[in-house]
mmCIF file of C-alpha atoms in Angstrom:
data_model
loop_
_atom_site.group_PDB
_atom_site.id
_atom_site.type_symbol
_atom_site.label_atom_id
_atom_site.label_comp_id
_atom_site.label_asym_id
_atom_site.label_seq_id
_atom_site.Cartn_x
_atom_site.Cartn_y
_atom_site.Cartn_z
ATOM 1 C CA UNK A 1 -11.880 -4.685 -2.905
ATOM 2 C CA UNK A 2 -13.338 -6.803 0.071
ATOM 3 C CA UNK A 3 -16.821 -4.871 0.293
ATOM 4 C CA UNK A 4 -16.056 -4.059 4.125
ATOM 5 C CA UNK A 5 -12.870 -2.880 4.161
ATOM 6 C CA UNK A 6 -14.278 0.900 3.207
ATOM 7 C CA UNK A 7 -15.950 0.914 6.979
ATOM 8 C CA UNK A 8 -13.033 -0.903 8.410
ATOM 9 C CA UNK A 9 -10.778 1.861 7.444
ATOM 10 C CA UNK A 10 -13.070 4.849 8.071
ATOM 11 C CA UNK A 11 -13.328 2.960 11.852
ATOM 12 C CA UNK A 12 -9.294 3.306 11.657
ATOM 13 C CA UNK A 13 -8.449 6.146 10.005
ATOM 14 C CA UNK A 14 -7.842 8.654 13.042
ATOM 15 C CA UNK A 15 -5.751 6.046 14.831
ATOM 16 C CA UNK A 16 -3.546 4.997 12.083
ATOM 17 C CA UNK A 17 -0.840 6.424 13.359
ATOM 18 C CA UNK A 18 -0.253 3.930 15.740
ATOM 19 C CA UNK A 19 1.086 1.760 13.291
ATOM 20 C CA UNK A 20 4.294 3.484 13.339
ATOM 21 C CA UNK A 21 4.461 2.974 17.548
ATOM 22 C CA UNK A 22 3.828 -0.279 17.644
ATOM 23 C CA UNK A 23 5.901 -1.751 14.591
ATOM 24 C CA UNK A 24 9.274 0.506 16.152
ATOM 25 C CA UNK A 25 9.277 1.950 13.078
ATOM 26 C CA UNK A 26 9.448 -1.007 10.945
ATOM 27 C CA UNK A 27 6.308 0.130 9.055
ATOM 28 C CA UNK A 28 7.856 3.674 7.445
ATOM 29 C CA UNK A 29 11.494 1.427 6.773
ATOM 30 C CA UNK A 30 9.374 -0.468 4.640
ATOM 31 C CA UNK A 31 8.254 1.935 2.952
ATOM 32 C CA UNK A 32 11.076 4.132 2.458
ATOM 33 C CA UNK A 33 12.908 1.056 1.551
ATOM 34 C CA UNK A 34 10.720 -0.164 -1.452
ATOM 35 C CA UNK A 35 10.555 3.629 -2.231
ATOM 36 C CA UNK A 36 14.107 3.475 -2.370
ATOM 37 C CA UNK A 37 14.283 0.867 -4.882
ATOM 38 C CA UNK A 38 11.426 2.131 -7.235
ATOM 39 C CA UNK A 39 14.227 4.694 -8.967
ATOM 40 C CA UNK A 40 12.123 7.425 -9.410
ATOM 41 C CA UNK A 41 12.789 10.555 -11.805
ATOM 42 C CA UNK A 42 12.036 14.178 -10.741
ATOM 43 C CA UNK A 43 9.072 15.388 -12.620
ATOM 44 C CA UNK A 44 7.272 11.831 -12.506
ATOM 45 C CA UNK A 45 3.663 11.346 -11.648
ATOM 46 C CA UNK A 46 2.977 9.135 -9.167
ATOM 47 C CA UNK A 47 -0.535 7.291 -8.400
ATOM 48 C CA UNK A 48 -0.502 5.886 -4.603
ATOM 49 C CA UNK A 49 -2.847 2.427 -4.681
ATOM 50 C CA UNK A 50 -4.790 2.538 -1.323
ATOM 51 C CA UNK A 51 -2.784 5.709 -0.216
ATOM 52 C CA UNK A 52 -4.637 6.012 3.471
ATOM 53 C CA UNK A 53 -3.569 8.724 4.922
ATOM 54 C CA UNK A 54 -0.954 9.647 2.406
ATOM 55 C CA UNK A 55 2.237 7.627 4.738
ATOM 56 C CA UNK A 56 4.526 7.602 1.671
ATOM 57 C CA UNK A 57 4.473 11.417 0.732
ATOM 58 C CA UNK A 58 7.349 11.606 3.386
ATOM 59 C CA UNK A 59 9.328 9.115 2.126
ATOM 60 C CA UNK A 60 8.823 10.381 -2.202
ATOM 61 C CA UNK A 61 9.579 14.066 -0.545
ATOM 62 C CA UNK A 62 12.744 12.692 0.714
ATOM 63 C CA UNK A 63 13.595 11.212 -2.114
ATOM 64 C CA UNK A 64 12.468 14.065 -4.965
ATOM 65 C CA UNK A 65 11.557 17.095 -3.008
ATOM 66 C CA UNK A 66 8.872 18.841 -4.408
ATOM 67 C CA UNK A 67 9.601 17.722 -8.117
ATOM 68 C CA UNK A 68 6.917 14.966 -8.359
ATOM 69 C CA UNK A 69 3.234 14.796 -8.736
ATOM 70 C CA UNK A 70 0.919 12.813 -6.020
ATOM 71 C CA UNK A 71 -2.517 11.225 -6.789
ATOM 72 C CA UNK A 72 -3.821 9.451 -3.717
ATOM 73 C CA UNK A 73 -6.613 7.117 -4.241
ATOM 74 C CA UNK A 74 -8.395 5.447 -1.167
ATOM 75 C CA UNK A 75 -12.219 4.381 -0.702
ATOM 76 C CA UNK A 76 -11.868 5.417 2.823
ATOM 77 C CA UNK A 77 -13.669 8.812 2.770
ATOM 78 C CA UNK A 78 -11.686 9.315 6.880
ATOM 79 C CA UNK A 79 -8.449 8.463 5.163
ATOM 80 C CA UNK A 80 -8.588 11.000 2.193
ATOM 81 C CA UNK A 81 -9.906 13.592 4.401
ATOM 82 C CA UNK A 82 -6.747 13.309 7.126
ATOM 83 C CA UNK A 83 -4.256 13.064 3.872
ATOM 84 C CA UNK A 84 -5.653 16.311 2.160
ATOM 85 C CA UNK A 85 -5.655 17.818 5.491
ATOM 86 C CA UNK A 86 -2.357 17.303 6.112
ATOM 87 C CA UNK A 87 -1.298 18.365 1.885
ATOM 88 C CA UNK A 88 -3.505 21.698 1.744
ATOM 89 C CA UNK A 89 -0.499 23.309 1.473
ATOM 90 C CA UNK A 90 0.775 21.507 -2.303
ATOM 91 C CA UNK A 91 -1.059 22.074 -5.305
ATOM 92 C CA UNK A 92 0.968 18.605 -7.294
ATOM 93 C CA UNK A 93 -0.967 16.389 -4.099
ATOM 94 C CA UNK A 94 -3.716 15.608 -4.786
ATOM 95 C CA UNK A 95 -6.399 12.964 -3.159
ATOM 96 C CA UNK A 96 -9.183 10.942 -4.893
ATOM 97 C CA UNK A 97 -12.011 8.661 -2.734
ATOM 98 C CA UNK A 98 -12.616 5.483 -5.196
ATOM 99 C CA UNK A 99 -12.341 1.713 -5.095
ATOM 100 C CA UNK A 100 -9.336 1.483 -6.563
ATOM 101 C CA UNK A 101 -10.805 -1.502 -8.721
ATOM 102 C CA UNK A 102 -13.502 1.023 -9.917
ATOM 103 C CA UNK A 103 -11.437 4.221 -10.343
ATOM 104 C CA UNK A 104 -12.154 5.146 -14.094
ATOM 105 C CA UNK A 105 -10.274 8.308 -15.389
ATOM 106 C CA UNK A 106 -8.507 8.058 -18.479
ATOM 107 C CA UNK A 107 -7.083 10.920 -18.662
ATOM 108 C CA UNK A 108 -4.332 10.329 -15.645
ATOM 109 C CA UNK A 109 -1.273 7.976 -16.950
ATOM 110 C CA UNK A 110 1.023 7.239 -13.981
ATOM 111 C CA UNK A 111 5.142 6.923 -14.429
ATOM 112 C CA UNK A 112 5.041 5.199 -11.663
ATOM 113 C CA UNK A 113 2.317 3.179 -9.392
ATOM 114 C CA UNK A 114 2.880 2.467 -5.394
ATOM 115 C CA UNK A 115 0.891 0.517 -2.897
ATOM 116 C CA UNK A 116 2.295 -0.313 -0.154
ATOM 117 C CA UNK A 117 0.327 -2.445 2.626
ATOM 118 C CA UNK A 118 -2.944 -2.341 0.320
ATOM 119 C CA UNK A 119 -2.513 -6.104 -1.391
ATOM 120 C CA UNK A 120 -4.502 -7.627 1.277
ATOM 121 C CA UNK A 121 -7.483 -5.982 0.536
ATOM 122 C CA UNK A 122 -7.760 -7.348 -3.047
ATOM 123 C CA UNK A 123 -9.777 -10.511 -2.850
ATOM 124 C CA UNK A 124 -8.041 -13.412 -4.713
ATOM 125 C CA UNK A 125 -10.988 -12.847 -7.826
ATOM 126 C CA UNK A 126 -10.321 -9.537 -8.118
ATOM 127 C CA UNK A 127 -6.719 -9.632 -9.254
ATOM 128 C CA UNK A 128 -7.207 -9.795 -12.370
ATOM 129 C CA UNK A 129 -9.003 -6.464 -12.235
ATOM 130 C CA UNK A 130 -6.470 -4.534 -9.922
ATOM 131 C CA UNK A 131 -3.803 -6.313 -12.557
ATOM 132 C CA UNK A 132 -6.231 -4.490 -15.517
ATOM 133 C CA UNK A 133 -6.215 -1.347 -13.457
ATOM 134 C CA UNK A 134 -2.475 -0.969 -12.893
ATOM 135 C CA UNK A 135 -1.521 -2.006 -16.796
ATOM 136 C CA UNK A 136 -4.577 1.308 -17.639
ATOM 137 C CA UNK A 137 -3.103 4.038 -15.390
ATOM 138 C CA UNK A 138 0.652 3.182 -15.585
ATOM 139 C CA UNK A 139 2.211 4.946 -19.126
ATOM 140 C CA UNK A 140 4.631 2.673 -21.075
ATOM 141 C CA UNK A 141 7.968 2.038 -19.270
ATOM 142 C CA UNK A 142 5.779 3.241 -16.205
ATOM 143 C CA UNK A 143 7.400 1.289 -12.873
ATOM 144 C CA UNK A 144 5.470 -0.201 -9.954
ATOM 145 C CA UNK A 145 6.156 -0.871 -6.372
ATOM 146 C CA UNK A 146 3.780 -3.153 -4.912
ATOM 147 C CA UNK A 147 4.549 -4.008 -0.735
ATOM 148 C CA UNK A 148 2.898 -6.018 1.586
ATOM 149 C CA UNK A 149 3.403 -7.297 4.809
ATOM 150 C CA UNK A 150 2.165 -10.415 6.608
ATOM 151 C CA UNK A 151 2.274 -11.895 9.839
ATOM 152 C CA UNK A 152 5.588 -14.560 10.428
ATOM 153 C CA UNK A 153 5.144 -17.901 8.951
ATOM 154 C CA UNK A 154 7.920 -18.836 11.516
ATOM 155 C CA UNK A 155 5.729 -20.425 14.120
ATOM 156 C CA UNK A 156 8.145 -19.191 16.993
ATOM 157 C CA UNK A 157 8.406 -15.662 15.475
ATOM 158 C CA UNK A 158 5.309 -15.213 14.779
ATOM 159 C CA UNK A 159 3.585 -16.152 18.667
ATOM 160 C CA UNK A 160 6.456 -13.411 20.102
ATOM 161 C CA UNK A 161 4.758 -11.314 16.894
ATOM 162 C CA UNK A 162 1.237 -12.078 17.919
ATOM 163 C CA UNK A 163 1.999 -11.508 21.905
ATOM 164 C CA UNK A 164 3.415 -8.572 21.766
ATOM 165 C CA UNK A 165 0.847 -7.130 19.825
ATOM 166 C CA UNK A 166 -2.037 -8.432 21.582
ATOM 167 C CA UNK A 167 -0.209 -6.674 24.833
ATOM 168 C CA UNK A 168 1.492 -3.338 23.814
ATOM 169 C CA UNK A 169 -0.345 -2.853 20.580
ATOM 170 C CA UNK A 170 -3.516 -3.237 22.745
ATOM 171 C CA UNK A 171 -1.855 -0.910 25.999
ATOM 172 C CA UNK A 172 -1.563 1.948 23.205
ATOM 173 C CA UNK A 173 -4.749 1.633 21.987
ATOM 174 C CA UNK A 174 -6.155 2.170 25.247
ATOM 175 C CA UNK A 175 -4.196 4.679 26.139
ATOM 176 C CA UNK A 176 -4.833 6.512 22.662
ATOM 177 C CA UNK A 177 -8.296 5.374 21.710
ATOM 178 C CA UNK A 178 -10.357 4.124 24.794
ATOM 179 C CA UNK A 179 -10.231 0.796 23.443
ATOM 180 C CA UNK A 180 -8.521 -1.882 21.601
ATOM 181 C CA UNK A 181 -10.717 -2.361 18.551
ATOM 182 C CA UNK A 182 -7.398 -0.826 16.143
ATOM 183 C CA UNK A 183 -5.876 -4.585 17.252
ATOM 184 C CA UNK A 184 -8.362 -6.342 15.730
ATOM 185 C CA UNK A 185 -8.149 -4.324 12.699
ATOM 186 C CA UNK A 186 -4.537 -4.596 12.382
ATOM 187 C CA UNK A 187 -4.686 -8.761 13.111
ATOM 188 C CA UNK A 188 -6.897 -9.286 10.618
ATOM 189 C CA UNK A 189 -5.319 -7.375 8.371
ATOM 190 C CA UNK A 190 -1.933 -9.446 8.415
ATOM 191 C CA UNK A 191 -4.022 -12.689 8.590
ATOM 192 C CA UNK A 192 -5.412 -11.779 5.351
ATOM 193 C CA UNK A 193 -3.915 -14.609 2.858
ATOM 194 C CA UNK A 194 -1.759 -13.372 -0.635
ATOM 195 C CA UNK A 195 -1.396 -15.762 -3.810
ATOM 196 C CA UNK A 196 1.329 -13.543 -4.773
ATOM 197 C CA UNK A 197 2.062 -16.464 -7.685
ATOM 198 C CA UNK A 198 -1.203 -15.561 -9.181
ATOM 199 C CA UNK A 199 -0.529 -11.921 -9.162
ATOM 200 C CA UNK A 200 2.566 -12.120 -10.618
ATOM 201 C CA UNK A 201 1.507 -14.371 -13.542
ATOM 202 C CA UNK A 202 -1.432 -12.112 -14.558
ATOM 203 C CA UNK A 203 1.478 -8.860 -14.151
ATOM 204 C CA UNK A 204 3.538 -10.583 -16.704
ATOM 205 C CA UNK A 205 0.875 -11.486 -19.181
ATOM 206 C CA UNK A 206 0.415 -7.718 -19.188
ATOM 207 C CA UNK A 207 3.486 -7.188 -20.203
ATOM 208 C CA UNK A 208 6.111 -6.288 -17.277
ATOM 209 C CA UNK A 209 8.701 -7.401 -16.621
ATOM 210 C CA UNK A 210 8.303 -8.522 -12.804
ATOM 211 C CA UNK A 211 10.833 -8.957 -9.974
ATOM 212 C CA UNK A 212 9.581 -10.505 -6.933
ATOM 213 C CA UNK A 213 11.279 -10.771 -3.042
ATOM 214 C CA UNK A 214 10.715 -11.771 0.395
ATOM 215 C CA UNK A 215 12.465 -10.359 3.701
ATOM 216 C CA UNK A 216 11.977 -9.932 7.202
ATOM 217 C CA UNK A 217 11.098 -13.672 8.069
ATOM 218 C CA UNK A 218 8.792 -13.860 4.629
ATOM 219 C CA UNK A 219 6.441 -11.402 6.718
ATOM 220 C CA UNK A 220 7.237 -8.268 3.736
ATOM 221 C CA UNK A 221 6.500 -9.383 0.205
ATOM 222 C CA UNK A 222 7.924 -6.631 -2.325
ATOM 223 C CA UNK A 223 7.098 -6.507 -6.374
ATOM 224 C CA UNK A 224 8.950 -4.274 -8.443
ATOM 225 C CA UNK A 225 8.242 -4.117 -12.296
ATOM 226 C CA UNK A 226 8.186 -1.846 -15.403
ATOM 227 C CA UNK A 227 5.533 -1.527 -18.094
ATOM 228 C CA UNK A 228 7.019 -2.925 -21.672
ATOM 229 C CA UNK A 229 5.420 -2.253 -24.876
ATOM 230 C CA UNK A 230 3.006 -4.915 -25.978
ATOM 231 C CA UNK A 231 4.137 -7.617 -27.491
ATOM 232 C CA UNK A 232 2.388 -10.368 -29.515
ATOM 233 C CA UNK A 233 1.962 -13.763 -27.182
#
């Protein structure tokens, strides 16, 4: 993970909510959409990739109840804190501060893997790691749900994009936080650049089987894939 991002995030952490204000609630559809589409199976493990403050709990409640168990990993120590804060209450959540490219426990196997808005901080030489990761913690026939989102590549969409959230992104944060600092946090955040060919290739030479789609302008990149058994290249 970019080495900064940690601090970034701890910086962010109590304001994240805002996200939900000022994307009208485009941020949790996301989520509960690709959440959705994952097809998960009451009683399955789940492992949350740069979990934050533990946003898609809602959405895997909705859609299992209680019948699932939750392992948040995060390297923002303000993030974990705020999402076991806010779990005390379930004994299956559970929250774990690591760099998600250094987490090392062998004896978790996932039935299914999440991230959701976390792709952009994996540097482009450090897939292949997060790619090694995944293929470690997810079981055989384990699925993943990888989501990202990204400013417009529409040029026309994407100044009306970048306006309105240098104006009431930035009144919010004001209003909320004293300053506008989340903004910049948030800009450079969609700035950050994917190679989503790249990390699809290296997914498929471990194995899954891949599906790949764009919507919302390009701006919401969604992976879905299952773990096969290893097969002899």
């Amino acid at each position: 993970m970019a080495t900064d991002y940690e601090s970034l995030f701890d910086n962010f952490a109590r304001y994240y909510f805002l996200t939900d204000f000022v994307s009208l609630g485009m941020a949790q559809s996301v989520r509960r959409k690709a959440i959705e589409r994952s097809e998960l199976k009451a009683g399955s493990t789940v492992i949350d990739l740069m979990c934050g403050t533990g946003n898609n709990i809602r959405h895997l409640r909705k859609m299992l109840g209680a019948r699932f168990n939750y392992i948040g990993i995060d390297a923002s120590e303000k993030m974990i804190f705020i999402g076991k804060k806010r779990t005390a209450d379930h004994e299956n959540y559970d929250f774990m501060k690591s760099d998600v490219l250094d987490f090392n426990n062998d004896d978790i196997k996932a039935d299914h893997i999440i991230c959701t808005y976390g792709l952009k901080c994996i540097e482009e030489n450090q897939y292949k790691i997060f790619a090694d990761q995944i293929n470690r913690l997810l079981a055989v026939g384990g699925k993943i749900t990888l989501t990202e989102f990204q400013s417009p590549k529409n040029p026309v969409i994407k100044a009306i994009f970048n306006t309105y959230l240098n104006v009431f992104y930035s009144a919010l944060c004001l209003v909320f936080c004293g300053n506008n600092a989340p903004v910049k946090t948030l800009m450079r955040c969609l700035s950050a650049p994917i190679n989503t060919a790249l990390l699809l290739e290296l997914l498929r030479q471990r194995d899954f089987n891949i599906h790949f789609e764009r919507s919302w302008n390009d701006s919401v990149i969604n992976i879905y894939g299952i773990k096969q058994a290893h097969q002899n290249h």
